[in-house]
Amino acid sequence: MPHTGRTNVVASLGMLLALALFSGLATAQTGEVAALPTEDPPVERLHPMLAPVIQQGPFAPSWASLVTHPLPSWFRDAKVGLSAHWGPYCVPGWTPRKDTPYGVAYAEWYWQWMMSNEAVKEYHARTYGDAPYDAFIDGTPNLEKESVEGFFAKDFDADAWMDLFTRAGVQYFFITVKHHDGFCLFDSDFTHRDAVEMGPKRDLYGELVAAARERGIRVGLYYSFYEWFNPAYAATPDPNEYAGFQPLTDRDLDGNDSEYVDDFMVPQIKELIDRYHPDSLCFDGEWEHGYPFWRARQIVAYYYNQAAERGQEVVVNDRFGQKKEGTSDTRGVYGDFYHVEYHADIDRAKPWAMWRGFGNSYGYNRNEHPDNILSPAETIRMVVDVVSDNGNIEFNLGPKADGTLAEFEVERLEAMGQWLGVNGESIYGTRKSPFGAQTFGRTTYDAGNHRLYVHVYEWPENGELLVSGAAVQPSSARLLARPESPVVCEAIDGGGLRIRVEGPAPDEAVSVIAIEYEGEIEPIR
């Protein structure tokens, strides 16, 4: 289909409007001036399945327009998210420990490791013989246990998951609707490789969406752009070794019916957006190409515009393509927030999210080293560390093949929920405090309510805490976990606070002191 005149006009107007706003643009949520794009190539021909919604605006498929999308306040205030990696890889649920010479820990990469990692090759041969990866979908014998194992999800209960997440204090959730192995947790019209036609024979994602929304939990999805062995993407795999392959048809009406992106990926992402109306999109698997190849700007414009028509506030991460084909990286550049895994080597002045497992794997790993699993106290401190540094915490779960969660994951979620039940006001809706990190712990604050929160990791033996880095006039103070206990808080000449507390720490992980103050907090320069 040729590029229509209306498409050109609408896209151009959107770009001009966005560029006109750039010089003074500041989002209401952050007060930060938006950065100019590193580059913004001409908009490629609009995909006909996306064009009508893109053309209606308000966002055009250009970085100049897309970076004007405001980050929803619900995301900035939520602070505590959760994700899950779930698919056929959880059947073997095994990868070498991170303390081995192989240096890997992501069990969801099992199919890839079967071909490139000697430890996984040995484990697979010993446990499953010569079974191909796709045998895990509908079941294959475990030679050691003399039983058949498959991705059956027989004990999966979406309501039970969401009840647990509610107790844990989780505000939003997303899951791998399609990881790099191409297996879909939803009913897709563009492949037979999904959980409705194979394996569980259920729309797993649909059940989770319904259960989450019944409980007021925002729900999104993870989608991998690329696939390792989809015959439509990779040149070498045999379609017979990729279960559920559905030959492509010419979805973008350009006369070519074999384009992975235009005839499969884009239609499938549109299908997910239209059917489930996700509150967030987490993209991944983008690193083999730049963003024009993936049609990333068109996809995001479609998502923003479709959500705007419904009055839905949505959020997208920053993974649209890496430095390829003359384009720059998008991680840490575009998107509504910066998404990092385990390590935050980014500009923390901008919204970001720490995404990690309680251990060193995202997918279920029965071989996880106990020393690599965060303790309950470390879990709570991780929440405080990230939130006090302007981020959201997003712990990840690796459900088992039967749909249940590992015991250590449940324990940490319950512990996090118990702590948030008492101290949640110091996390939800707060921001990075002008006082910053302290030697004994961290700080957050709620500027609107004139309330400073001092998170104490190391309880003082002498009962005194000195908080430095800013000047403020306190009016009252209390321990959230022990409000009847006396707390004395006074300003120090030249800036800072002196806090006196009595008795032992009310919480062995993190004790929180809430301080009401007058006026404003003034950083010391």
PDB file of N, CA and C in Angstrom, residues 55 91 117 127 142 212 237 280 288 303 321 325 349 384 428 469:
ATOM      1  N   GLN A  55      -3.045   7.734  12.656  1.00  0.00           N
ATOM      2  CA  GLN A  55      -3.442   8.967  11.968  1.00  0.00           C
ATOM      3  C   GLN A  55      -4.401   9.818  12.787  1.00  0.00           C
ATOM      4  N   VAL A  91       9.797 -26.102  32.609  1.00  0.00           N
ATOM      5  CA  VAL A  91       9.705 -27.556  32.781  1.00  0.00           C
ATOM      6  C   VAL A  91      11.056 -28.109  33.212  1.00  0.00           C
ATOM      7  N   ASN A 117      25.843 -24.376  25.873  1.00  0.00           N
ATOM      8  CA  ASN A 117      26.386 -24.485  27.214  1.00  0.00           C
ATOM      9  C   ASN A 117      26.584 -25.959  27.574  1.00  0.00           C
ATOM     10  N   THR A 127      18.793 -36.001  31.864  1.00  0.00           N
ATOM     11  CA  THR A 127      17.434 -35.914  32.394  1.00  0.00           C
ATOM     12  C   THR A 127      16.359 -36.197  31.350  1.00  0.00           C
ATOM     13  N   ASN A 142      10.835 -37.618  31.856  1.00  0.00           N
ATOM     14  CA  ASN A 142      11.999 -37.329  32.679  1.00  0.00           C
ATOM     15  C   ASN A 142      12.629 -38.665  33.002  1.00  0.00           C
ATOM     16  N   ALA A 212      -6.304  -9.715  38.006  1.00  0.00           N
ATOM     17  CA  ALA A 212      -5.612  -8.507  38.456  1.00  0.00           C
ATOM     18  C   ALA A 212      -6.575  -7.331  38.516  1.00  0.00           C
ATOM     19  N   PRO A 237      16.466 -22.444  11.008  1.00  0.00           N
ATOM     20  CA  PRO A 237      15.660 -23.501  11.639  1.00  0.00           C
ATOM     21  C   PRO A 237      14.665 -24.172  10.690  1.00  0.00           C
ATOM     22  N   SER A 280       0.670  -1.482  30.662  1.00  0.00           N
ATOM     23  CA  SER A 280       2.086  -1.247  30.396  1.00  0.00           C
ATOM     24  C   SER A 280       2.587  -2.243  29.378  1.00  0.00           C
ATOM     25  N   GLU A 288      19.143  -7.098  18.157  1.00  0.00           N
ATOM     26  CA  GLU A 288      19.749  -7.467  16.872  1.00  0.00           C
ATOM     27  C   GLU A 288      19.535  -6.429  15.779  1.00  0.00           C
ATOM     28  N   TYR A 303      -0.062   2.370  20.341  1.00  0.00           N
ATOM     29  CA  TYR A 303      -0.421   2.063  21.727  1.00  0.00           C
ATOM     30  C   TYR A 303      -0.858   3.321  22.477  1.00  0.00           C
ATOM     31  N   GLY A 321      15.249  -0.960  20.312  1.00  0.00           N
ATOM     32  CA  GLY A 321      16.265  -1.246  19.319  1.00  0.00           C
ATOM     33  C   GLY A 321      17.611  -0.755  19.800  1.00  0.00           C
ATOM     34  N   GLU A 325      22.511  -0.278  12.216  1.00  0.00           N
ATOM     35  CA  GLU A 325      21.999   0.306  10.972  1.00  0.00           C
ATOM     36  C   GLU A 325      21.915   1.828  11.030  1.00  0.00           C
ATOM     37  N   ALA A 349      18.339  10.450  37.836  1.00  0.00           N
ATOM     38  CA  ALA A 349      17.516  11.657  37.971  1.00  0.00           C
ATOM     39  C   ALA A 349      16.211  11.497  37.207  1.00  0.00           C
ATOM     40  N   VAL A 384      13.514  -0.304  49.603  1.00  0.00           N
ATOM     41  CA  VAL A 384      13.833   1.032  50.100  1.00  0.00           C
ATOM     42  C   VAL A 384      14.977   1.654  49.297  1.00  0.00           C
ATOM     43  N   TYR A 428       4.898   4.228  48.973  1.00  0.00           N
ATOM     44  CA  TYR A 428       3.921   4.589  47.942  1.00  0.00           C
ATOM     45  C   TYR A 428       3.781   6.110  47.845  1.00  0.00           C
ATOM     46  N   GLY A 469      22.613  16.652  55.262  1.00  0.00           N
ATOM     47  CA  GLY A 469      22.457  16.871  53.832  1.00  0.00           C
ATOM     48  C   GLY A 469      21.457  17.925  53.449  1.00  0.00           C
TER      49      GLY A 469
END
